[in-house]
Amino acid sequence: MDTPLLELHDVVAGYGPTTVLNGLGFAVAPREKLALIGRNGVGKTTTLAAVMGLAQLTRGRIVFDGEDLAGLAPHQRAARGLGLVPQTRDIFPSLSVEENLVAGLKRRPKRALDEAYALFPRLAERRRNGGAQLSGGEQQMLSVARALLGQPRLLLLDEPLEGLAPLIRQELLAAFARLSRERGITVVIVEQQVQEALGYADRALVLERGAVVHEAAAAALREDGATLERLVGMAVH
Ligand SMILES: Nc1ncnc2c1ncn2[C@@H]1O[C@H](COP(=O)(O)OP(=O)(O)OP(=O)(O)O)[C@@H](O)[C@H]1O
Ligand SMILES: [Mg+2]
């Protein structure tokens, strides 16, 4: 692997007295598309939270672009180039699409806005619509576009396909693929839509009880029904 963009070494992390991640370790190469999969409650969201500084690290190291992130607040990690699209699409229903995109930003980043609209033309068409009027898929696009306005080098996506129709899921995955291809953005995607995530990603890690229990090329794991059944508990369809 090239020098990794993100490295987790022996990470133990959780929330207050609750330990969720138990010696988690993995690395992500620049421009890589990495899928994190596993049953409910194994610590996928917590992994992303630990990287963003939203869960407490009690042991181990998280290194981004050669810098140990210990002690950095979430906004400082964002400024370093980390972007999170949370599992709950946290958009403001009372604000318009465009207001959602620029909310909290000091200046209006014209180029970044244009890039977000180029990636999601549906959002451009609905830029004056209220967040509450958007379909689930459009809300997810807005949530991703919001993260992109922070100009991340590494984008963490937490179940971006959840609850969306197949066509919209394909549209989102195509957009994520463009991000890596055209802008060199590295992507870590957590997904329960395992087949689709594996079709999109280069490599996959399976988590169990807060640790990596399996690593494989995504295309190979996609065909490995026995392993998927055993570790993720889902039949291949
Ligand atoms: N804020 C929190 N405080 C305490 N415990 C939490 C908190 N968030 C999650 N947990 C616990 O941590 C464990 C792992 O949760 P996490 O959300 O990381 O799992 P997950 O793999 O993302 O699951 P899912 O597939 O359901 O999204 C669960 O047992 C959960 O109850
Ligand atoms: Mg989760």
PDB file of C-alpha atoms and ligand atoms in Angstrom:
ATOM      1  CA  MET A   1       0.000   0.000   0.000  1.00  0.00           C
ATOM      2  CA  ASP A   2       1.121   3.594  -0.628  1.00  0.00           C
ATOM      3  CA  THR A   3       1.712   5.630   2.511  1.00  0.00           C
ATOM      4  CA  PRO A   4      -1.739   5.421   4.105  1.00  0.00           C
ATOM      5  CA  LEU A   5      -3.930   8.493   4.352  1.00  0.00           C
ATOM      6  CA  LEU A   6      -5.624   7.146   7.475  1.00  0.00           C
ATOM      7  CA  GLU A   7      -4.310   4.639   9.987  1.00  0.00           C
ATOM      8  CA  LEU A   8      -5.944   3.189  13.081  1.00  0.00           C
ATOM      9  CA  HIS A   9      -3.603   1.354  15.417  1.00  0.00           C
ATOM     10  CA  ASP A  10      -4.985  -0.821  18.222  1.00  0.00           C
ATOM     11  CA  VAL A  11      -7.889   1.537  18.835  1.00  0.00           C
ATOM     12  CA  VAL A  12      -9.985   1.108  21.961  1.00  0.00           C
ATOM     13  CA  ALA A  13     -12.810   3.639  22.055  1.00  0.00           C
ATOM     14  CA  GLY A  14     -16.393   4.143  23.130  1.00  0.00           C
ATOM     15  CA  TYR A  15     -18.732   6.405  24.995  1.00  0.00           C
ATOM     16  CA  GLY A  16     -18.081   7.105  28.689  1.00  0.00           C
ATOM     17  CA  PRO A  17     -17.896   3.745  30.430  1.00  0.00           C
ATOM     18  CA  THR A  18     -19.000   1.821  27.314  1.00  0.00           C
ATOM     19  CA  THR A  19     -16.170   0.340  25.267  1.00  0.00           C
ATOM     20  CA  VAL A  20     -17.210  -0.360  21.675  1.00  0.00           C
ATOM     21  CA  LEU A  21     -13.980  -0.611  19.695  1.00  0.00           C
ATOM     22  CA  ASN A  22     -11.629  -3.317  20.950  1.00  0.00           C
ATOM     23  CA  GLY A  23      -8.192  -3.123  19.391  1.00  0.00           C
ATOM     24  CA  LEU A  24      -9.383  -1.962  15.993  1.00  0.00           C
ATOM     25  CA  GLY A  25      -6.684  -1.538  13.377  1.00  0.00           C
ATOM     26  CA  PHE A  26      -6.683  -0.803   9.669  1.00  0.00           C
ATOM     27  CA  ALA A  27      -5.254   1.587   7.106  1.00  0.00           C
ATOM     28  CA  VAL A  28      -6.765   3.382   4.124  1.00  0.00           C
ATOM     29  CA  ALA A  29      -4.673   4.287   1.085  1.00  0.00           C
ATOM     30  CA  PRO A  30      -5.045   7.619  -0.725  1.00  0.00           C
ATOM     31  CA  ARG A  31      -7.937   7.478  -3.259  1.00  0.00           C
ATOM     32  CA  GLU A  32      -9.035   4.106  -1.938  1.00  0.00           C
ATOM     33  CA  LYS A  33     -12.709   3.146  -1.634  1.00  0.00           C
ATOM     34  CA  LEU A  34     -12.988   1.078   1.524  1.00  0.00           C
ATOM     35  CA  ALA A  35     -16.187  -0.628   2.684  1.00  0.00           C
ATOM     36  CA  LEU A  36     -16.788  -1.361   6.375  1.00  0.00           C
ATOM     37  CA  ILE A  37     -19.459  -3.973   6.908  1.00  0.00           C
ATOM     38  CA  GLY A  38     -20.754  -6.098   9.768  1.00  0.00           C
ATOM     39  CA  ARG A  39     -23.858  -6.861  11.761  1.00  0.00           C
ATOM     40  CA  ASN A  40     -25.816  -4.249  13.695  1.00  0.00           C
ATOM     41  CA  GLY A  41     -24.024  -2.917  16.750  1.00  0.00           C
ATOM     42  CA  VAL A  42     -20.506  -4.161  15.905  1.00  0.00           C
ATOM     43  CA  GLY A  43     -19.098  -0.625  16.006  1.00  0.00           C
ATOM     44  CA  LYS A  44     -19.218   0.661  12.431  1.00  0.00           C
ATOM     45  CA  THR A  45     -20.672   4.060  13.329  1.00  0.00           C
ATOM     46  CA  THR A  46     -18.390   4.248  16.353  1.00  0.00           C
ATOM     47  CA  THR A  47     -15.376   3.673  14.085  1.00  0.00           C
ATOM     48  CA  LEU A  48     -16.309   6.732  12.043  1.00  0.00           C
ATOM     49  CA  ALA A  49     -17.092   8.646  15.251  1.00  0.00           C
ATOM     50  CA  ALA A  50     -13.666   7.814  16.682  1.00  0.00           C
ATOM     51  CA  VAL A  51     -11.959   9.094  13.529  1.00  0.00           C
ATOM     52  CA  MET A  52     -13.933  12.353  13.719  1.00  0.00           C
ATOM     53  CA  GLY A  53     -13.277  12.758  17.438  1.00  0.00           C
ATOM     54  CA  LEU A  54     -16.903  12.107  18.381  1.00  0.00           C
ATOM     55  CA  ALA A  55     -16.135   9.018  20.480  1.00  0.00           C
ATOM     56  CA  GLN A  56     -13.581   8.782  23.260  1.00  0.00           C
ATOM     57  CA  LEU A  57     -10.283   7.100  22.499  1.00  0.00           C
ATOM     58  CA  THR A  58      -8.929   5.222  25.509  1.00  0.00           C
ATOM     59  CA  ARG A  59      -6.059   3.404  23.785  1.00  0.00           C
ATOM     60  CA  GLY A  60      -4.300   3.335  20.446  1.00  0.00           C
ATOM     61  CA  ARG A  61      -3.657   5.918  17.777  1.00  0.00           C
ATOM     62  CA  ILE A  62      -5.544   7.414  14.872  1.00  0.00           C
ATOM     63  CA  VAL A  63      -3.238   8.995  12.298  1.00  0.00           C
ATOM     64  CA  PHE A  64      -4.414  11.097   9.351  1.00  0.00           C
ATOM     65  CA  ASP A  65      -1.908  12.070   6.674  1.00  0.00           C
ATOM     66  CA  GLY A  66       0.925  11.373   9.091  1.00  0.00           C
ATOM     67  CA  GLU A  67      -0.535  13.400  11.970  1.00  0.00           C
ATOM     68  CA  ASP A  68      -1.747  11.815  15.202  1.00  0.00           C
ATOM     69  CA  LEU A  69      -5.276  13.160  15.725  1.00  0.00           C
ATOM     70  CA  ALA A  70      -5.224  12.748  19.516  1.00  0.00           C
ATOM     71  CA  GLY A  71      -6.446  15.884  21.241  1.00  0.00           C
ATOM     72  CA  LEU A  72      -7.929  17.439  18.093  1.00  0.00           C
ATOM     73  CA  ALA A  73     -11.598  18.491  18.303  1.00  0.00           C
ATOM     74  CA  PRO A  74     -14.021  17.432  15.534  1.00  0.00           C
ATOM     75  CA  HIS A  75     -13.880  20.848  13.824  1.00  0.00           C
ATOM     76  CA  GLN A  76     -10.083  20.703  13.794  1.00  0.00           C
ATOM     77  CA  ARG A  77     -10.246  17.264  12.191  1.00  0.00           C
ATOM     78  CA  ALA A  78     -12.653  18.650   9.602  1.00  0.00           C
ATOM     79  CA  ALA A  79     -10.183  21.445   8.893  1.00  0.00           C
ATOM     80  CA  ARG A  80      -7.480  18.808   8.330  1.00  0.00           C
ATOM     81  CA  GLY A  81      -9.616  17.244   5.589  1.00  0.00           C
ATOM     82  CA  LEU A  82     -11.948  14.757   7.253  1.00  0.00           C
ATOM     83  CA  GLY A  83     -15.631  14.833   6.330  1.00  0.00           C
ATOM     84  CA  LEU A  84     -18.484  12.785   7.825  1.00  0.00           C
ATOM     85  CA  VAL A  85     -21.924  12.114   6.405  1.00  0.00           C
ATOM     86  CA  PRO A  86     -23.752  10.814   9.477  1.00  0.00           C
ATOM     87  CA  GLN A  87     -26.196   7.905   9.530  1.00  0.00           C
ATOM     88  CA  THR A  88     -28.998  10.311  10.391  1.00  0.00           C
ATOM     89  CA  ARG A  89     -29.253  12.812   7.555  1.00  0.00           C
ATOM     90  CA  ASP A  90     -28.797  15.925   9.605  1.00  0.00           C
ATOM     91  CA  ILE A  91     -30.154  18.559   7.278  1.00  0.00           C
ATOM     92  CA  PHE A  92     -32.234  21.538   8.347  1.00  0.00           C
ATOM     93  CA  PRO A  93     -35.824  20.939   7.151  1.00  0.00           C
ATOM     94  CA  SER A  94     -36.795  24.608   7.429  1.00  0.00           C
ATOM     95  CA  LEU A  95     -33.882  25.857   5.305  1.00  0.00           C
ATOM     96  CA  SER A  96     -33.632  25.718   1.518  1.00  0.00           C
ATOM     97  CA  VAL A  97     -31.176  23.408  -0.228  1.00  0.00           C
ATOM     98  CA  GLU A  98     -28.734  26.257  -0.767  1.00  0.00           C
ATOM     99  CA  GLU A  99     -29.131  27.596   2.775  1.00  0.00           C
ATOM    100  CA  ASN A 100     -28.399  24.089   4.043  1.00  0.00           C
ATOM    101  CA  LEU A 101     -25.231  23.975   1.973  1.00  0.00           C
ATOM    102  CA  VAL A 102     -23.806  27.276   3.198  1.00  0.00           C
ATOM    103  CA  ALA A 103     -25.094  27.082   6.786  1.00  0.00           C
ATOM    104  CA  GLY A 104     -22.290  27.670   9.247  1.00  0.00           C
ATOM    105  CA  LEU A 105     -19.799  28.782   6.588  1.00  0.00           C
ATOM    106  CA  LYS A 106     -18.237  32.203   6.928  1.00  0.00           C
ATOM    107  CA  ARG A 107     -18.106  32.937   3.232  1.00  0.00           C
ATOM    108  CA  ARG A 108     -20.024  31.659   0.273  1.00  0.00           C
ATOM    109  CA  PRO A 109     -17.788  29.115  -1.429  1.00  0.00           C
ATOM    110  CA  LYS A 110     -18.960  29.651  -5.008  1.00  0.00           C
ATOM    111  CA  ARG A 111     -16.719  27.040  -6.598  1.00  0.00           C
ATOM    112  CA  ALA A 112     -17.474  24.357  -4.026  1.00  0.00           C
ATOM    113  CA  LEU A 113     -21.201  25.047  -4.472  1.00  0.00           C
ATOM    114  CA  ASP A 114     -20.894  24.706  -8.239  1.00  0.00           C
ATOM    115  CA  GLU A 115     -19.014  21.440  -7.803  1.00  0.00           C
ATOM    116  CA  ALA A 116     -21.681  20.074  -5.455  1.00  0.00           C
ATOM    117  CA  TYR A 117     -24.422  21.000  -7.925  1.00  0.00           C
ATOM    118  CA  ALA A 118     -22.454  19.473 -10.795  1.00  0.00           C
ATOM    119  CA  LEU A 119     -22.245  16.230  -8.854  1.00  0.00           C
ATOM    120  CA  PHE A 120     -25.951  16.296  -7.918  1.00  0.00           C
ATOM    121  CA  PRO A 121     -27.917  18.127 -10.619  1.00  0.00           C
ATOM    122  CA  ARG A 122     -31.159  17.340  -8.751  1.00  0.00           C
ATOM    123  CA  LEU A 123     -29.971  19.620  -5.954  1.00  0.00           C
ATOM    124  CA  ALA A 124     -29.269  22.415  -8.421  1.00  0.00           C
ATOM    125  CA  GLU A 125     -32.836  22.147  -9.707  1.00  0.00           C
ATOM    126  CA  ARG A 126     -34.164  22.299  -6.166  1.00  0.00           C
ATOM    127  CA  ARG A 127     -31.779  24.857  -4.710  1.00  0.00           C
ATOM    128  CA  ARG A 128     -34.621  27.107  -3.523  1.00  0.00           C
ATOM    129  CA  ASN A 129     -36.788  24.234  -2.240  1.00  0.00           C
ATOM    130  CA  GLY A 130     -37.071  23.627   1.493  1.00  0.00           C
ATOM    131  CA  GLY A 131     -35.174  20.712   2.976  1.00  0.00           C
ATOM    132  CA  ALA A 132     -38.439  19.183   4.173  1.00  0.00           C
ATOM    133  CA  GLN A 133     -39.758  19.018   0.587  1.00  0.00           C
ATOM    134  CA  LEU A 134     -36.937  16.797  -0.609  1.00  0.00           C
ATOM    135  CA  SER A 135     -37.277  13.068  -1.207  1.00  0.00           C
ATOM    136  CA  GLY A 136     -35.176  10.735   0.935  1.00  0.00           C
ATOM    137  CA  GLY A 137     -32.643  10.386  -1.858  1.00  0.00           C
ATOM    138  CA  GLU A 138     -32.398  14.127  -2.365  1.00  0.00           C
ATOM    139  CA  GLN A 139     -31.952  14.612   1.384  1.00  0.00           C
ATOM    140  CA  GLN A 140     -29.080  12.150   1.297  1.00  0.00           C
ATOM    141  CA  MET A 141     -27.536  13.983  -1.669  1.00  0.00           C
ATOM    142  CA  LEU A 142     -27.843  17.208   0.307  1.00  0.00           C
ATOM    143  CA  SER A 143     -26.200  15.610   3.313  1.00  0.00           C
ATOM    144  CA  VAL A 144     -23.290  14.416   1.135  1.00  0.00           C
ATOM    145  CA  ALA A 145     -23.054  17.792  -0.619  1.00  0.00           C
ATOM    146  CA  ARG A 146     -22.863  19.534   2.760  1.00  0.00           C
ATOM    147  CA  ALA A 147     -19.902  17.389   3.740  1.00  0.00           C
ATOM    148  CA  LEU A 148     -18.247  18.144   0.376  1.00  0.00           C
ATOM    149  CA  LEU A 149     -18.439  21.896   0.998  1.00  0.00           C
ATOM    150  CA  GLY A 150     -15.898  21.281   3.760  1.00  0.00           C
ATOM    151  CA  GLN A 151     -13.522  20.146   0.957  1.00  0.00           C
ATOM    152  CA  PRO A 152     -12.633  16.823   2.586  1.00  0.00           C
ATOM    153  CA  ARG A 153      -9.771  14.654   1.395  1.00  0.00           C
ATOM    154  CA  LEU A 154     -11.312  11.680   3.220  1.00  0.00           C
ATOM    155  CA  LEU A 155     -15.071  11.242   3.227  1.00  0.00           C
ATOM    156  CA  LEU A 156     -16.699   8.962   5.800  1.00  0.00           C
ATOM    157  CA  LEU A 157     -20.157   7.775   4.713  1.00  0.00           C
ATOM    158  CA  ASP A 158     -22.421   6.100   7.274  1.00  0.00           C
ATOM    159  CA  GLU A 159     -25.079   3.995   5.529  1.00  0.00           C
ATOM    160  CA  PRO A 160     -25.743   6.506   2.756  1.00  0.00           C
ATOM    161  CA  LEU A 161     -28.021   4.064   0.894  1.00  0.00           C
ATOM    162  CA  GLU A 162     -30.300   3.295   3.847  1.00  0.00           C
ATOM    163  CA  GLY A 163     -33.986   3.378   2.981  1.00  0.00           C
ATOM    164  CA  LEU A 164     -33.485   4.505  -0.618  1.00  0.00           C
ATOM    165  CA  ALA A 165     -34.861   3.024  -3.834  1.00  0.00           C
ATOM    166  CA  PRO A 166     -32.461   1.006  -6.041  1.00  0.00           C
ATOM    167  CA  LEU A 167     -32.227   3.655  -8.751  1.00  0.00           C
ATOM    168  CA  ILE A 168     -31.314   6.401  -6.273  1.00  0.00           C
ATOM    169  CA  ARG A 169     -28.796   4.093  -4.608  1.00  0.00           C
ATOM    170  CA  GLN A 170     -27.106   3.588  -7.977  1.00  0.00           C
ATOM    171  CA  GLU A 171     -27.108   7.344  -8.581  1.00  0.00           C
ATOM    172  CA  LEU A 172     -25.413   7.969  -5.228  1.00  0.00           C
ATOM    173  CA  LEU A 173     -22.820   5.246  -5.760  1.00  0.00           C
ATOM    174  CA  ALA A 174     -22.013   6.667  -9.195  1.00  0.00           C
ATOM    175  CA  ALA A 175     -21.510  10.081  -7.589  1.00  0.00           C
ATOM    176  CA  PHE A 176     -19.203   8.601  -4.935  1.00  0.00           C
ATOM    177  CA  ALA A 177     -17.173   6.872  -7.655  1.00  0.00           C
ATOM    178  CA  ARG A 178     -16.775  10.204  -9.457  1.00  0.00           C
ATOM    179  CA  LEU A 179     -15.478  11.806  -6.260  1.00  0.00           C
ATOM    180  CA  SER A 180     -12.566   9.393  -6.138  1.00  0.00           C
ATOM    181  CA  ARG A 181     -11.932   9.365  -9.868  1.00  0.00           C
ATOM    182  CA  GLU A 182     -12.209  13.061 -10.601  1.00  0.00           C
ATOM    183  CA  ARG A 183     -11.218  14.670  -7.326  1.00  0.00           C
ATOM    184  CA  GLY A 184      -9.006  12.072  -5.714  1.00  0.00           C
ATOM    185  CA  ILE A 185     -11.178  11.885  -2.609  1.00  0.00           C
ATOM    186  CA  THR A 186     -10.670   8.817  -0.427  1.00  0.00           C
ATOM    187  CA  VAL A 187     -13.915   7.191   0.729  1.00  0.00           C
ATOM    188  CA  VAL A 188     -14.769   4.958   3.666  1.00  0.00           C
ATOM    189  CA  ILE A 189     -18.324   3.679   3.332  1.00  0.00           C
ATOM    190  CA  VAL A 190     -20.290   1.853   6.035  1.00  0.00           C
ATOM    191  CA  GLU A 191     -23.203  -0.021   4.487  1.00  0.00           C
ATOM    192  CA  GLN A 192     -25.821  -2.676   5.190  1.00  0.00           C
ATOM    193  CA  GLN A 193     -26.520  -2.846   1.460  1.00  0.00           C
ATOM    194  CA  VAL A 194     -23.562  -5.182   1.290  1.00  0.00           C
ATOM    195  CA  GLN A 195     -23.754  -6.282  -2.334  1.00  0.00           C
ATOM    196  CA  GLU A 196     -23.981  -2.728  -3.590  1.00  0.00           C
ATOM    197  CA  ALA A 197     -21.242  -1.483  -1.277  1.00  0.00           C
ATOM    198  CA  LEU A 198     -18.946  -4.310  -2.389  1.00  0.00           C
ATOM    199  CA  GLY A 199     -19.744  -3.551  -6.011  1.00  0.00           C
ATOM    200  CA  TYR A 200     -18.597   0.015  -5.412  1.00  0.00           C
ATOM    201  CA  ALA A 201     -15.579  -0.458  -3.101  1.00  0.00           C
ATOM    202  CA  ASP A 202     -12.035  -1.641  -3.818  1.00  0.00           C
ATOM    203  CA  ARG A 203     -11.519  -3.405  -0.509  1.00  0.00           C
ATOM    204  CA  ALA A 204     -13.689  -4.448   2.414  1.00  0.00           C
ATOM    205  CA  LEU A 205     -13.278  -5.001   6.131  1.00  0.00           C
ATOM    206  CA  VAL A 206     -15.739  -6.958   8.218  1.00  0.00           C
ATOM    207  CA  LEU A 207     -16.102  -5.893  11.848  1.00  0.00           C
ATOM    208  CA  GLU A 208     -17.246  -7.945  14.804  1.00  0.00           C
ATOM    209  CA  ARG A 209     -17.307  -6.735  18.417  1.00  0.00           C
ATOM    210  CA  GLY A 210     -15.301  -3.651  17.581  1.00  0.00           C
ATOM    211  CA  ALA A 211     -12.448  -5.315  15.702  1.00  0.00           C
ATOM    212  CA  VAL A 212     -11.601  -6.332  12.140  1.00  0.00           C
ATOM    213  CA  VAL A 213     -12.281 -10.050  11.666  1.00  0.00           C
ATOM    214  CA  HIS A 214     -11.948 -10.283   7.887  1.00  0.00           C
ATOM    215  CA  GLU A 215     -10.310  -8.335   5.105  1.00  0.00           C
ATOM    216  CA  ALA A 216     -10.699  -8.965   1.387  1.00  0.00           C
ATOM    217  CA  ALA A 217     -10.812  -7.411  -2.050  1.00  0.00           C
ATOM    218  CA  ALA A 218     -14.403  -6.194  -2.370  1.00  0.00           C
ATOM    219  CA  ALA A 219     -15.000  -8.086  -5.621  1.00  0.00           C
ATOM    220  CA  ALA A 220     -13.822 -11.341  -4.060  1.00  0.00           C
ATOM    221  CA  LEU A 221     -15.896 -10.918  -0.904  1.00  0.00           C
ATOM    222  CA  ARG A 222     -18.931 -10.159  -3.045  1.00  0.00           C
ATOM    223  CA  GLU A 223     -18.714 -13.679  -4.475  1.00  0.00           C
ATOM    224  CA  ASP A 224     -17.900 -15.286  -1.120  1.00  0.00           C
ATOM    225  CA  GLY A 225     -21.405 -16.123   0.051  1.00  0.00           C
ATOM    226  CA  ALA A 226     -20.214 -18.416   2.854  1.00  0.00           C
ATOM    227  CA  THR A 227     -18.108 -15.706   4.516  1.00  0.00           C
ATOM    228  CA  LEU A 228     -20.834 -13.093   4.096  1.00  0.00           C
ATOM    229  CA  GLU A 229     -23.401 -15.447   5.593  1.00  0.00           C
ATOM    230  CA  ARG A 230     -21.119 -16.288   8.519  1.00  0.00           C
ATOM    231  CA  LEU A 231     -19.884 -12.772   9.338  1.00  0.00           C
ATOM    232  CA  VAL A 232     -22.636 -10.479   8.154  1.00  0.00           C
ATOM    233  CA  GLY A 233     -25.529 -12.915   8.365  1.00  0.00           C
ATOM    234  CA  MET A 234     -26.976 -12.242   4.995  1.00  0.00           C
ATOM    235  CA  ALA A 235     -27.680 -14.450   2.067  1.00  0.00           C
ATOM    236  CA  VAL A 236     -26.185 -13.305  -1.211  1.00  0.00           C
ATOM    237  CA  HIS A 237     -28.859 -12.069  -3.551  1.00  0.00           C
TER     238      HIS A 237
HETATM  239  N1  LIG B   1     -23.746   7.408  22.257  1.00  0.00           N
HETATM  240  C1  LIG B   1     -23.638   6.156  22.713  1.00  0.00           C
HETATM  241  N2  LIG B   1     -23.504   5.897  24.037  1.00  0.00           N
HETATM  242  C2  LIG B   1     -23.372   4.636  24.507  1.00  0.00           C
HETATM  243  N3  LIG B   1     -23.364   3.540  23.719  1.00  0.00           N
HETATM  244  C3  LIG B   1     -23.494   3.726  22.402  1.00  0.00           C
HETATM  245  C4  LIG B   1     -23.633   5.031  21.824  1.00  0.00           C
HETATM  246  N4  LIG B   1     -23.740   4.888  20.486  1.00  0.00           N
HETATM  247  C5  LIG B   1     -23.670   3.567  20.238  1.00  0.00           C
HETATM  248  N5  LIG B   1     -23.522   2.874  21.393  1.00  0.00           N
HETATM  249  C6  LIG B   1     -23.379   1.402  21.502  1.00  0.00           C
HETATM  250  O1  LIG B   1     -22.201   1.018  20.845  1.00  0.00           O
HETATM  251  C7  LIG B   1     -22.381  -0.219  20.167  1.00  0.00           C
HETATM  252  C8  LIG B   1     -21.949  -0.072  18.723  1.00  0.00           C
HETATM  253  O2  LIG B   1     -22.776   0.892  18.097  1.00  0.00           O
HETATM  254  P1  LIG B   1     -22.518   1.432  16.647  1.00  0.00           P
HETATM  255  O3  LIG B   1     -23.534   2.472  16.444  1.00  0.00           O
HETATM  256  O4  LIG B   1     -21.100   1.786  16.465  1.00  0.00           O
HETATM  257  O5  LIG B   1     -22.823   0.121  15.789  1.00  0.00           O
HETATM  258  P2  LIG B   1     -23.069  -0.038  14.234  1.00  0.00           P
HETATM  259  O6  LIG B   1     -22.181  -1.141  13.782  1.00  0.00           O
HETATM  260  O7  LIG B   1     -22.961   1.265  13.543  1.00  0.00           O
HETATM  261  O8  LIG B   1     -24.581  -0.556  14.193  1.00  0.00           O
HETATM  262  P3  LIG B   1     -25.762  -0.297  13.119  1.00  0.00           P
HETATM  263  O9  LIG B   1     -25.501  -1.262  12.004  1.00  0.00           O
HETATM  264  O10 LIG B   1     -26.989  -0.658  13.875  1.00  0.00           O
HETATM  265  O11 LIG B   1     -25.717   1.144  12.686  1.00  0.00           O
HETATM  266  C9  LIG B   1     -23.837  -0.595  20.342  1.00  0.00           C
HETATM  267  O12 LIG B   1     -23.916  -1.581  21.342  1.00  0.00           O
HETATM  268  C10 LIG B   1     -24.485   0.677  20.788  1.00  0.00           C
HETATM  269  O13 LIG B   1     -25.568   0.434  21.629  1.00  0.00           O
HETATM  270 MG    MG B   2     -24.294   2.470  12.578  1.00  0.00          MG
END
